[in-house]
Amino acid sequence: EKGYETGEHAPGLKLGGCGAYKAAHHIIKTHAKVWHSYNNTWRREQRGMVGISLTSGWGEPVDPHSQTDRDAAERYIQFHLGWFANPIYRGDYPEVMKNYVGKKSAQQGLGTSRLPTFSVQEKTYIKGTSDFLGIGHFTTRYVLQKNFPFLQVSSYRTDHDLAELVDPNWPVPGPKWLYSVPWGFRRLLNFIKTQYGNPLIYVTENGVSETMQCPQLCDEWRIQYLKGYINEILKALNDGVNVKGYTAWSLLDKFEWNKGFSERFGLYHIDFKNKNKPRYPKASVDYYKKIISANGFPNPREVMS
């Protein structure tokens, strides 16, 4: 969406309400081709796995007793995670995406939906092309129904017919989009278990950046974030979700999309102004090191001081 519709990210194209859907369509078909290529040529010899890594927030209905809010929250997930996961695990785009984009395309007077379609052969070819699901997850939103007027210029955002809210009490340790809401992760993981047949999951990205310019080595808020989110993954494991591994995002401060070096996700602080780019461990390094050593939350009495 940001690369092919709003133009915020590379390649910086602004292709109306079609660009993001076309780009995603190509990504999904290309992913399937790579999976089949590996499956046919290398798997027998190498016994490796090919998966896909998808990033998604969690959408929670503002009023869990309201059917319209529950439906809006479902659309939030289907338009984010389901957009890519549904074709791979179930053979086609989510029904709600097809319905909403199709309906809005018809209202615009278009002859066909702005959401491309897969042929019967493509659906069969794509379904099942993931040996594991990589999940990137950072935050959660409350979701409610919001109708956008028909005359508005079409876009991926307005196709959802929903609005996103946040709880002002949620911690905002980093950028304004990244609220710390650990319980959303457990719900997302359970949604994946239910929707896609409990696939093997590797958490490929989960972390928080800092915008505050405290001496950047005292990142207590990152420790709290990691503790909260990893704890919810453990709860999801107890729920029967098939989570196999976890990767904190990220080891080092780095170039972060259109934010450049201003957003720091690293466990290690990098001095970008120094030509040698020296690295300094933040407080979270010691904390994460203990979690890795214990393969879980260590018993404080057993941790070496």
PDB file of C-alpha atoms in Angstrom:
ATOM      1  CA  GLU A   1       0.000   0.000   0.000  1.00  0.00           C
ATOM      2  CA  LYS A   2       2.726   2.493   0.918  1.00  0.00           C
ATOM      3  CA  GLY A   3       4.822   1.578  -2.110  1.00  0.00           C
ATOM      4  CA  TYR A   4       2.108   1.419  -4.763  1.00  0.00           C
ATOM      5  CA  GLU A   5      -0.785   3.517  -3.471  1.00  0.00           C
ATOM      6  CA  THR A   6       0.287   6.310  -1.120  1.00  0.00           C
ATOM      7  CA  GLY A   7       3.836   6.527  -2.500  1.00  0.00           C
ATOM      8  CA  GLU A   8       5.385   6.907   0.981  1.00  0.00           C
ATOM      9  CA  HIS A   9       7.792   4.009   0.449  1.00  0.00           C
ATOM     10  CA  ALA A  10       9.779   2.818  -2.555  1.00  0.00           C
ATOM     11  CA  PRO A  11       9.050   2.664  -5.439  1.00  0.00           C
ATOM     12  CA  GLY A  12       6.944   5.710  -4.556  1.00  0.00           C
ATOM     13  CA  LEU A  13       4.039   5.059  -6.941  1.00  0.00           C
ATOM     14  CA  LYS A  14       0.558   6.522  -6.432  1.00  0.00           C
ATOM     15  CA  LEU A  15      -1.644   4.129  -8.377  1.00  0.00           C
ATOM     16  CA  GLY A  16      -5.052   4.929  -6.922  1.00  0.00           C
ATOM     17  CA  GLY A  17      -7.149   2.099  -5.522  1.00  0.00           C
ATOM     18  CA  CYS A  18      -5.571  -0.562  -7.773  1.00  0.00           C
ATOM     19  CA  GLY A  19      -1.809  -0.470  -7.269  1.00  0.00           C
ATOM     20  CA  ALA A  20      -1.586  -2.161  -3.883  1.00  0.00           C
ATOM     21  CA  TYR A  21      -3.921  -4.988  -4.922  1.00  0.00           C
ATOM     22  CA  LYS A  22      -2.003  -5.612  -8.165  1.00  0.00           C
ATOM     23  CA  ALA A  23       1.355  -5.631  -6.374  1.00  0.00           C
ATOM     24  CA  ALA A  24       0.058  -8.065  -3.740  1.00  0.00           C
ATOM     25  CA  HIS A  25      -1.399 -10.290  -6.460  1.00  0.00           C
ATOM     26  CA  HIS A  26       2.023 -10.592  -8.100  1.00  0.00           C
ATOM     27  CA  ILE A  27       3.742 -11.196  -4.737  1.00  0.00           C
ATOM     28  CA  ILE A  28       1.396 -14.074  -3.888  1.00  0.00           C
ATOM     29  CA  LYS A  29       1.795 -15.749  -7.299  1.00  0.00           C
ATOM     30  CA  THR A  30       5.571 -15.277  -7.217  1.00  0.00           C
ATOM     31  CA  HIS A  31       5.768 -16.703  -3.700  1.00  0.00           C
ATOM     32  CA  ALA A  32       3.906 -19.806  -4.881  1.00  0.00           C
ATOM     33  CA  LYS A  33       6.266 -20.204  -7.845  1.00  0.00           C
ATOM     34  CA  VAL A  34       9.316 -20.071  -5.560  1.00  0.00           C
ATOM     35  CA  TRP A  35       7.759 -22.607  -3.171  1.00  0.00           C
ATOM     36  CA  HIS A  36       7.028 -25.039  -6.019  1.00  0.00           C
ATOM     37  CA  SER A  37      10.490 -24.522  -7.475  1.00  0.00           C
ATOM     38  CA  TYR A  38      12.093 -25.470  -4.165  1.00  0.00           C
ATOM     39  CA  ASN A  39       9.636 -28.300  -3.588  1.00  0.00           C
ATOM     40  CA  ASN A  40      10.317 -29.872  -6.979  1.00  0.00           C
ATOM     41  CA  THR A  41      14.070 -29.282  -7.222  1.00  0.00           C
ATOM     42  CA  TRP A  42      15.718 -29.044  -3.818  1.00  0.00           C
ATOM     43  CA  ARG A  43      13.506 -30.316  -1.026  1.00  0.00           C
ATOM     44  CA  ARG A  44      14.310 -33.996  -1.399  1.00  0.00           C
ATOM     45  CA  GLU A  45      18.037 -33.291  -1.186  1.00  0.00           C
ATOM     46  CA  GLN A  46      18.131 -30.391   1.284  1.00  0.00           C
ATOM     47  CA  ARG A  47      15.023 -31.098   3.399  1.00  0.00           C
ATOM     48  CA  GLY A  48      14.553 -27.390   3.946  1.00  0.00           C
ATOM     49  CA  MET A  49      11.401 -25.351   4.444  1.00  0.00           C
ATOM     50  CA  VAL A  50       9.972 -22.410   2.538  1.00  0.00           C
ATOM     51  CA  GLY A  51       7.475 -20.094   4.180  1.00  0.00           C
ATOM     52  CA  ILE A  52       6.306 -16.520   4.037  1.00  0.00           C
ATOM     53  CA  SER A  53       6.641 -13.757   6.624  1.00  0.00           C
ATOM     54  CA  LEU A  54       3.591 -11.507   7.038  1.00  0.00           C
ATOM     55  CA  THR A  55       3.254  -8.517   9.342  1.00  0.00           C
ATOM     56  CA  SER A  56      -0.083  -7.734  10.946  1.00  0.00           C
ATOM     57  CA  GLY A  57      -1.496  -5.860  13.883  1.00  0.00           C
ATOM     58  CA  TRP A  58      -4.512  -7.128  15.805  1.00  0.00           C
ATOM     59  CA  GLY A  59      -7.943  -5.509  15.455  1.00  0.00           C
ATOM     60  CA  GLU A  60     -10.161  -5.624  18.537  1.00  0.00           C
ATOM     61  CA  PRO A  61     -13.835  -4.552  18.324  1.00  0.00           C
ATOM     62  CA  VAL A  62     -14.540  -1.355  20.283  1.00  0.00           C
ATOM     63  CA  ASP A  63     -17.717  -2.985  21.600  1.00  0.00           C
ATOM     64  CA  PRO A  64     -17.355  -6.782  21.670  1.00  0.00           C
ATOM     65  CA  HIS A  65     -21.163  -7.068  22.040  1.00  0.00           C
ATOM     66  CA  SER A  66     -21.779  -5.120  18.813  1.00  0.00           C
ATOM     67  CA  GLN A  67     -22.008  -7.283  15.687  1.00  0.00           C
ATOM     68  CA  THR A  68     -21.016  -4.324  13.456  1.00  0.00           C
ATOM     69  CA  ASP A  69     -17.878  -3.704  15.541  1.00  0.00           C
ATOM     70  CA  ARG A  70     -17.033  -7.417  15.514  1.00  0.00           C
ATOM     71  CA  ASP A  71     -17.476  -7.481  11.734  1.00  0.00           C
ATOM     72  CA  ALA A  72     -15.280  -4.385  11.373  1.00  0.00           C
ATOM     73  CA  ALA A  73     -12.537  -5.996  13.479  1.00  0.00           C
ATOM     74  CA  GLU A  74     -12.773  -9.127  11.315  1.00  0.00           C
ATOM     75  CA  ARG A  75     -12.356  -6.956   8.205  1.00  0.00           C
ATOM     76  CA  TYR A  76      -9.315  -5.303   9.762  1.00  0.00           C
ATOM     77  CA  ILE A  77      -7.571  -8.666  10.092  1.00  0.00           C
ATOM     78  CA  GLN A  78      -8.734  -9.992   6.727  1.00  0.00           C
ATOM     79  CA  PHE A  79      -7.574  -6.849   4.879  1.00  0.00           C
ATOM     80  CA  HIS A  80      -4.163  -7.104   6.565  1.00  0.00           C
ATOM     81  CA  LEU A  81      -3.137 -10.680   7.340  1.00  0.00           C
ATOM     82  CA  GLY A  82      -5.869 -12.481   5.378  1.00  0.00           C
ATOM     83  CA  TRP A  83      -5.037 -10.601   2.171  1.00  0.00           C
ATOM     84  CA  PHE A  84      -1.892 -12.758   1.825  1.00  0.00           C
ATOM     85  CA  ALA A  85      -2.471 -15.671   4.208  1.00  0.00           C
ATOM     86  CA  ASN A  86      -5.920 -16.657   2.927  1.00  0.00           C
ATOM     87  CA  PRO A  87      -4.801 -17.436  -0.650  1.00  0.00           C
ATOM     88  CA  ILE A  88      -1.829 -19.419   0.668  1.00  0.00           C
ATOM     89  CA  TYR A  89      -3.703 -21.392   3.310  1.00  0.00           C
ATOM     90  CA  ARG A  90      -7.245 -21.487   1.908  1.00  0.00           C
ATOM     91  CA  GLY A  91      -6.864 -20.909  -1.814  1.00  0.00           C
ATOM     92  CA  ASP A  92      -8.333 -17.432  -2.410  1.00  0.00           C
ATOM     93  CA  TYR A  93      -8.709 -13.909  -1.095  1.00  0.00           C
ATOM     94  CA  PRO A  94     -10.955 -13.535   1.975  1.00  0.00           C
ATOM     95  CA  GLU A  95     -14.636 -13.384   1.026  1.00  0.00           C
ATOM     96  CA  VAL A  96     -15.053 -10.087   2.863  1.00  0.00           C
ATOM     97  CA  MET A  97     -12.279  -8.501   0.755  1.00  0.00           C
ATOM     98  CA  LYS A  98     -13.840  -9.743  -2.457  1.00  0.00           C
ATOM     99  CA  ASN A  99     -17.261  -8.474  -1.371  1.00  0.00           C
ATOM    100  CA  TYR A 100     -16.190  -5.040  -0.189  1.00  0.00           C
ATOM    101  CA  VAL A 101     -13.741  -4.206  -2.989  1.00  0.00           C
ATOM    102  CA  GLY A 102     -16.168  -5.632  -5.562  1.00  0.00           C
ATOM    103  CA  LYS A 103     -19.078  -3.620  -4.184  1.00  0.00           C
ATOM    104  CA  LYS A 104     -17.091  -0.368  -4.104  1.00  0.00           C
ATOM    105  CA  SER A 105     -15.723  -0.987  -7.591  1.00  0.00           C
ATOM    106  CA  ALA A 106     -19.290  -1.412  -8.887  1.00  0.00           C
ATOM    107  CA  GLN A 107     -20.359   1.810  -7.156  1.00  0.00           C
ATOM    108  CA  GLN A 108     -17.553   3.581  -9.015  1.00  0.00           C
ATOM    109  CA  GLY A 109     -18.926   2.286 -12.290  1.00  0.00           C
ATOM    110  CA  LEU A 110     -16.018  -0.077 -12.922  1.00  0.00           C
ATOM    111  CA  GLY A 111     -16.727  -3.174 -14.976  1.00  0.00           C
ATOM    112  CA  THR A 112     -14.550  -5.413 -12.832  1.00  0.00           C
ATOM    113  CA  SER A 113     -13.346  -5.375  -9.242  1.00  0.00           C
ATOM    114  CA  ARG A 114     -10.163  -3.513  -8.385  1.00  0.00           C
ATOM    115  CA  LEU A 115      -9.172  -6.685  -6.496  1.00  0.00           C
ATOM    116  CA  PRO A 116      -7.720  -9.084  -9.092  1.00  0.00           C
ATOM    117  CA  THR A 117      -8.989 -12.655  -9.300  1.00  0.00           C
ATOM    118  CA  PHE A 118      -7.136 -15.947  -9.312  1.00  0.00           C
ATOM    119  CA  SER A 119      -8.007 -18.565 -11.910  1.00  0.00           C
ATOM    120  CA  VAL A 120      -9.027 -22.031 -10.713  1.00  0.00           C
ATOM    121  CA  GLN A 121      -5.569 -23.306 -11.667  1.00  0.00           C
ATOM    122  CA  GLU A 122      -3.850 -20.473  -9.786  1.00  0.00           C
ATOM    123  CA  LYS A 123      -5.886 -21.120  -6.643  1.00  0.00           C
ATOM    124  CA  THR A 124      -4.819 -24.765  -6.656  1.00  0.00           C
ATOM    125  CA  TYR A 125      -1.202 -23.803  -7.399  1.00  0.00           C
ATOM    126  CA  ILE A 126      -1.048 -21.253  -4.560  1.00  0.00           C
ATOM    127  CA  LYS A 127      -2.905 -23.156  -1.840  1.00  0.00           C
ATOM    128  CA  GLY A 128      -0.577 -24.928   0.565  1.00  0.00           C
ATOM    129  CA  THR A 129       2.605 -23.147  -0.497  1.00  0.00           C
ATOM    130  CA  SER A 130       3.968 -22.499   2.978  1.00  0.00           C
ATOM    131  CA  ASP A 131       5.816 -24.884   5.263  1.00  0.00           C
ATOM    132  CA  PHE A 132       5.655 -22.330   8.055  1.00  0.00           C
ATOM    133  CA  LEU A 133       4.160 -18.897   8.651  1.00  0.00           C
ATOM    134  CA  GLY A 134       6.472 -16.108   9.739  1.00  0.00           C
ATOM    135  CA  ILE A 135       4.654 -13.434  11.745  1.00  0.00           C
ATOM    136  CA  GLY A 136       5.738  -9.871  12.363  1.00  0.00           C
ATOM    137  CA  HIS A 137       3.623  -8.173  15.013  1.00  0.00           C
ATOM    138  CA  PHE A 138       4.024  -4.897  16.855  1.00  0.00           C
ATOM    139  CA  THR A 139       0.735  -3.394  18.030  1.00  0.00           C
ATOM    140  CA  THR A 140      -3.085  -3.464  18.243  1.00  0.00           C
ATOM    141  CA  ARG A 141      -5.988  -1.176  17.364  1.00  0.00           C
ATOM    142  CA  TYR A 142      -9.589  -0.919  18.478  1.00  0.00           C
ATOM    143  CA  VAL A 143     -11.840  -1.074  15.429  1.00  0.00           C
ATOM    144  CA  LEU A 144     -15.352   0.101  14.633  1.00  0.00           C
ATOM    145  CA  GLN A 145     -17.570   0.487  11.578  1.00  0.00           C
ATOM    146  CA  LYS A 146     -17.133   3.678   9.518  1.00  0.00           C
ATOM    147  CA  ASN A 147     -18.765   4.227   6.146  1.00  0.00           C
ATOM    148  CA  PHE A 148     -16.858   6.212   3.542  1.00  0.00           C
ATOM    149  CA  PRO A 149     -18.918   8.166   0.988  1.00  0.00           C
ATOM    150  CA  PHE A 150     -19.235   6.653  -2.481  1.00  0.00           C
ATOM    151  CA  LEU A 151     -17.850   9.737  -4.222  1.00  0.00           C
ATOM    152  CA  GLN A 152     -14.560   9.566  -2.377  1.00  0.00           C
ATOM    153  CA  VAL A 153     -11.524   8.548  -4.382  1.00  0.00           C
ATOM    154  CA  SER A 154     -11.100   4.796  -3.980  1.00  0.00           C
ATOM    155  CA  SER A 155      -8.258   3.491  -1.850  1.00  0.00           C
ATOM    156  CA  TYR A 156      -7.200   0.415   0.058  1.00  0.00           C
ATOM    157  CA  ARG A 157      -7.879   2.329   3.305  1.00  0.00           C
ATOM    158  CA  THR A 158     -11.428   3.363   2.468  1.00  0.00           C
ATOM    159  CA  ASP A 159     -12.324  -0.096   1.094  1.00  0.00           C
ATOM    160  CA  HIS A 160     -12.353  -1.456   4.685  1.00  0.00           C
ATOM    161  CA  ASP A 161     -15.231   0.772   5.914  1.00  0.00           C
ATOM    162  CA  LEU A 162     -13.701   0.940   9.366  1.00  0.00           C
ATOM    163  CA  ALA A 163     -11.996   3.332  11.751  1.00  0.00           C
ATOM    164  CA  GLU A 164      -9.067   2.560  14.053  1.00  0.00           C
ATOM    165  CA  LEU A 165      -8.829   3.839  17.629  1.00  0.00           C
ATOM    166  CA  VAL A 166      -6.340   3.477  20.457  1.00  0.00           C
ATOM    167  CA  ASP A 167      -6.719   3.454  24.220  1.00  0.00           C
ATOM    168  CA  PRO A 168      -4.987   6.573  25.639  1.00  0.00           C
ATOM    169  CA  ASN A 169      -3.867   4.424  28.575  1.00  0.00           C
ATOM    170  CA  TRP A 170      -1.805   2.125  26.345  1.00  0.00           C
ATOM    171  CA  PRO A 171       1.935   2.810  26.699  1.00  0.00           C
ATOM    172  CA  VAL A 172       3.529   4.546  23.693  1.00  0.00           C
ATOM    173  CA  PRO A 173       7.215   3.795  24.184  1.00  0.00           C
ATOM    174  CA  GLY A 174       8.253   4.498  20.606  1.00  0.00           C
ATOM    175  CA  PRO A 175       6.719   6.114  17.527  1.00  0.00           C
ATOM    176  CA  LYS A 176       3.112   7.281  17.632  1.00  0.00           C
ATOM    177  CA  TRP A 177       1.841   4.220  15.731  1.00  0.00           C
ATOM    178  CA  LEU A 178       3.392   1.658  18.077  1.00  0.00           C
ATOM    179  CA  TYR A 179       1.354   1.230  21.250  1.00  0.00           C
ATOM    180  CA  SER A 180       2.320  -1.582  23.606  1.00  0.00           C
ATOM    181  CA  VAL A 181      -0.683  -3.942  23.752  1.00  0.00           C
ATOM    182  CA  PRO A 182       0.676  -7.420  24.552  1.00  0.00           C
ATOM    183  CA  TRP A 183      -2.699  -9.192  24.821  1.00  0.00           C
ATOM    184  CA  GLY A 184      -3.372  -8.482  21.134  1.00  0.00           C
ATOM    185  CA  PHE A 185      -0.564 -10.846  20.149  1.00  0.00           C
ATOM    186  CA  ARG A 186      -2.153 -13.855  21.845  1.00  0.00           C
ATOM    187  CA  ARG A 187      -5.433 -13.115  20.076  1.00  0.00           C
ATOM    188  CA  LEU A 188      -3.704 -12.780  16.711  1.00  0.00           C
ATOM    189  CA  LEU A 189      -1.880 -16.091  17.190  1.00  0.00           C
ATOM    190  CA  ASN A 190      -5.107 -17.848  18.153  1.00  0.00           C
ATOM    191  CA  PHE A 191      -6.838 -16.344  15.109  1.00  0.00           C
ATOM    192  CA  ILE A 192      -4.097 -17.852  12.910  1.00  0.00           C
ATOM    193  CA  LYS A 193      -4.508 -21.221  14.615  1.00  0.00           C
ATOM    194  CA  THR A 194      -8.270 -21.219  13.985  1.00  0.00           C
ATOM    195  CA  GLN A 195      -8.283 -19.740  10.480  1.00  0.00           C
ATOM    196  CA  TYR A 196      -5.356 -21.522   8.866  1.00  0.00           C
ATOM    197  CA  GLY A 197      -5.284 -24.978  10.430  1.00  0.00           C
ATOM    198  CA  ASN A 198      -2.759 -24.278  13.207  1.00  0.00           C
ATOM    199  CA  PRO A 199       0.308 -23.828  10.982  1.00  0.00           C
ATOM    200  CA  LEU A 200       3.874 -23.908  12.231  1.00  0.00           C
ATOM    201  CA  ILE A 201       4.666 -20.298  13.266  1.00  0.00           C
ATOM    202  CA  TYR A 202       7.945 -18.458  13.658  1.00  0.00           C
ATOM    203  CA  VAL A 203       7.711 -14.943  15.104  1.00  0.00           C
ATOM    204  CA  THR A 204      10.019 -13.126  12.697  1.00  0.00           C
ATOM    205  CA  GLU A 205       9.587  -9.566  14.015  1.00  0.00           C
ATOM    206  CA  ASN A 206       8.443  -8.228  17.378  1.00  0.00           C
ATOM    207  CA  GLY A 207       9.891  -5.198  19.097  1.00  0.00           C
ATOM    208  CA  VAL A 208       9.678  -1.493  19.747  1.00  0.00           C
ATOM    209  CA  SER A 209      11.629   1.555  18.645  1.00  0.00           C
ATOM    210  CA  GLU A 210      12.486   4.602  20.683  1.00  0.00           C
ATOM    211  CA  THR A 211      11.858   8.202  19.884  1.00  0.00           C
ATOM    212  CA  MET A 212      12.786   9.563  23.294  1.00  0.00           C
ATOM    213  CA  GLN A 213      16.323  10.860  23.499  1.00  0.00           C
ATOM    214  CA  CYS A 214      17.106   9.590  26.956  1.00  0.00           C
ATOM    215  CA  PRO A 215      20.639   8.244  27.149  1.00  0.00           C
ATOM    216  CA  GLN A 216      19.515   5.519  24.782  1.00  0.00           C
ATOM    217  CA  LEU A 217      21.058   2.673  26.718  1.00  0.00           C
ATOM    218  CA  CYS A 218      18.472   2.770  29.529  1.00  0.00           C
ATOM    219  CA  ASP A 219      15.610   1.234  27.529  1.00  0.00           C
ATOM    220  CA  GLU A 220      13.468  -0.030  30.401  1.00  0.00           C
ATOM    221  CA  TRP A 221      10.346   0.389  28.228  1.00  0.00           C
ATOM    222  CA  ARG A 222      11.770  -2.100  25.689  1.00  0.00           C
ATOM    223  CA  ILE A 223      12.341  -4.612  28.464  1.00  0.00           C
ATOM    224  CA  GLN A 224       8.700  -4.221  29.550  1.00  0.00           C
ATOM    225  CA  TYR A 225       7.517  -4.535  25.943  1.00  0.00           C
ATOM    226  CA  LEU A 226       9.503  -7.731  25.324  1.00  0.00           C
ATOM    227  CA  LYS A 227       8.419  -9.195  28.656  1.00  0.00           C
ATOM    228  CA  GLY A 228       4.743  -8.512  27.957  1.00  0.00           C
ATOM    229  CA  TYR A 229       4.723  -9.805  24.384  1.00  0.00           C
ATOM    230  CA  ILE A 230       6.826 -12.906  25.034  1.00  0.00           C
ATOM    231  CA  ASN A 231       4.556 -13.731  27.969  1.00  0.00           C
ATOM    232  CA  GLU A 232       1.517 -13.604  25.649  1.00  0.00           C
ATOM    233  CA  ILE A 233       3.280 -15.941  23.209  1.00  0.00           C
ATOM    234  CA  LEU A 234       3.762 -18.389  26.073  1.00  0.00           C
ATOM    235  CA  LYS A 235       0.032 -18.149  26.815  1.00  0.00           C
ATOM    236  CA  ALA A 236      -0.668 -18.828  23.126  1.00  0.00           C
ATOM    237  CA  LEU A 237       1.557 -21.912  23.330  1.00  0.00           C
ATOM    238  CA  ASN A 238      -0.587 -23.097  26.232  1.00  0.00           C
ATOM    239  CA  ASP A 239      -3.627 -22.463  24.015  1.00  0.00           C
ATOM    240  CA  GLY A 240      -2.182 -24.978  21.562  1.00  0.00           C
ATOM    241  CA  VAL A 241      -0.816 -22.505  19.008  1.00  0.00           C
ATOM    242  CA  ASN A 242       2.125 -24.034  17.143  1.00  0.00           C
ATOM    243  CA  VAL A 243       4.766 -21.328  17.765  1.00  0.00           C
ATOM    244  CA  LYS A 244       8.225 -22.750  17.180  1.00  0.00           C
ATOM    245  CA  GLY A 245      10.545 -19.745  17.463  1.00  0.00           C
ATOM    246  CA  TYR A 246      10.848 -16.058  18.310  1.00  0.00           C
ATOM    247  CA  THR A 247      13.053 -13.280  16.943  1.00  0.00           C
ATOM    248  CA  ALA A 248      13.198  -9.897  18.657  1.00  0.00           C
ATOM    249  CA  TRP A 249      13.231  -6.953  16.249  1.00  0.00           C
ATOM    250  CA  SER A 250      16.022  -6.010  16.028  1.00  0.00           C
ATOM    251  CA  LEU A 251      19.590  -6.794  16.976  1.00  0.00           C
ATOM    252  CA  LEU A 252      20.953  -3.398  15.869  1.00  0.00           C
ATOM    253  CA  ASP A 253      19.639   0.109  15.244  1.00  0.00           C
ATOM    254  CA  LYS A 254      19.338   0.400  11.479  1.00  0.00           C
ATOM    255  CA  PHE A 255      17.942   2.254   8.479  1.00  0.00           C
ATOM    256  CA  GLU A 256      14.179   2.228   9.029  1.00  0.00           C
ATOM    257  CA  TRP A 257      12.171   2.782   5.834  1.00  0.00           C
ATOM    258  CA  ASN A 258      11.369   6.457   5.268  1.00  0.00           C
ATOM    259  CA  LYS A 259      12.354   7.251   8.877  1.00  0.00           C
ATOM    260  CA  GLY A 260      16.027   6.690   8.097  1.00  0.00           C
ATOM    261  CA  PHE A 261      18.140   6.314  11.241  1.00  0.00           C
ATOM    262  CA  SER A 262      15.743   8.290  13.445  1.00  0.00           C
ATOM    263  CA  GLU A 263      13.744   5.270  14.603  1.00  0.00           C
ATOM    264  CA  ARG A 264      15.820   2.858  16.657  1.00  0.00           C
ATOM    265  CA  PHE A 265      14.559  -0.711  17.113  1.00  0.00           C
ATOM    266  CA  GLY A 266      17.903  -2.198  18.131  1.00  0.00           C
ATOM    267  CA  LEU A 267      18.984  -4.001  21.254  1.00  0.00           C
ATOM    268  CA  TYR A 268      22.346  -2.396  20.437  1.00  0.00           C
ATOM    269  CA  HIS A 269      22.717   1.376  20.067  1.00  0.00           C
ATOM    270  CA  ILE A 270      24.661   2.405  16.961  1.00  0.00           C
ATOM    271  CA  ASP A 271      26.515   5.713  16.808  1.00  0.00           C
ATOM    272  CA  PHE A 272      25.676   6.578  13.203  1.00  0.00           C
ATOM    273  CA  LYS A 273      27.646   9.843  13.332  1.00  0.00           C
ATOM    274  CA  ASN A 274      30.886   7.977  13.865  1.00  0.00           C
ATOM    275  CA  LYS A 275      32.343   6.589  10.637  1.00  0.00           C
ATOM    276  CA  ASN A 276      33.174   3.307  12.428  1.00  0.00           C
ATOM    277  CA  LYS A 277      29.571   2.933  13.657  1.00  0.00           C
ATOM    278  CA  PRO A 278      30.459   1.671  17.161  1.00  0.00           C
ATOM    279  CA  ARG A 279      27.833  -0.473  18.910  1.00  0.00           C
ATOM    280  CA  TYR A 280      26.775  -0.170  22.545  1.00  0.00           C
ATOM    281  CA  PRO A 281      24.535  -2.649  24.384  1.00  0.00           C
ATOM    282  CA  LYS A 282      21.308  -1.218  25.766  1.00  0.00           C
ATOM    283  CA  ALA A 283      19.840  -2.506  29.037  1.00  0.00           C
ATOM    284  CA  SER A 284      17.535  -4.787  27.017  1.00  0.00           C
ATOM    285  CA  VAL A 285      20.565  -6.780  25.828  1.00  0.00           C
ATOM    286  CA  ASP A 286      21.234  -8.175  29.292  1.00  0.00           C
ATOM    287  CA  TYR A 287      17.526  -8.924  29.786  1.00  0.00           C
ATOM    288  CA  TYR A 288      17.136 -10.669  26.422  1.00  0.00           C
ATOM    289  CA  LYS A 289      20.367 -12.584  26.977  1.00  0.00           C
ATOM    290  CA  LYS A 290      18.877 -14.098  30.146  1.00  0.00           C
ATOM    291  CA  ILE A 291      15.689 -15.069  28.314  1.00  0.00           C
ATOM    292  CA  ILE A 292      17.721 -16.765  25.576  1.00  0.00           C
ATOM    293  CA  SER A 293      19.882 -18.596  28.136  1.00  0.00           C
ATOM    294  CA  ALA A 294      16.836 -19.868  30.009  1.00  0.00           C
ATOM    295  CA  ASN A 295      14.777 -20.407  26.814  1.00  0.00           C
ATOM    296  CA  GLY A 296      12.026 -18.560  28.657  1.00  0.00           C
ATOM    297  CA  PHE A 297      11.621 -16.342  31.677  1.00  0.00           C
ATOM    298  CA  PRO A 298      14.396 -17.256  34.089  1.00  0.00           C
ATOM    299  CA  ASN A 299      13.753 -17.880  37.738  1.00  0.00           C
ATOM    300  CA  PRO A 300      15.338 -14.784  39.351  1.00  0.00           C
ATOM    301  CA  ARG A 301      16.986 -16.997  41.980  1.00  0.00           C
ATOM    302  CA  GLU A 302      18.746 -19.025  39.269  1.00  0.00           C
ATOM    303  CA  VAL A 303      20.108 -16.107  37.247  1.00  0.00           C
ATOM    304  CA  MET A 304      23.772 -15.416  37.696  1.00  0.00           C
ATOM    305  CA  SER A 305      24.341 -11.847  38.828  1.00  0.00           C
TER     306      SER A 305
END
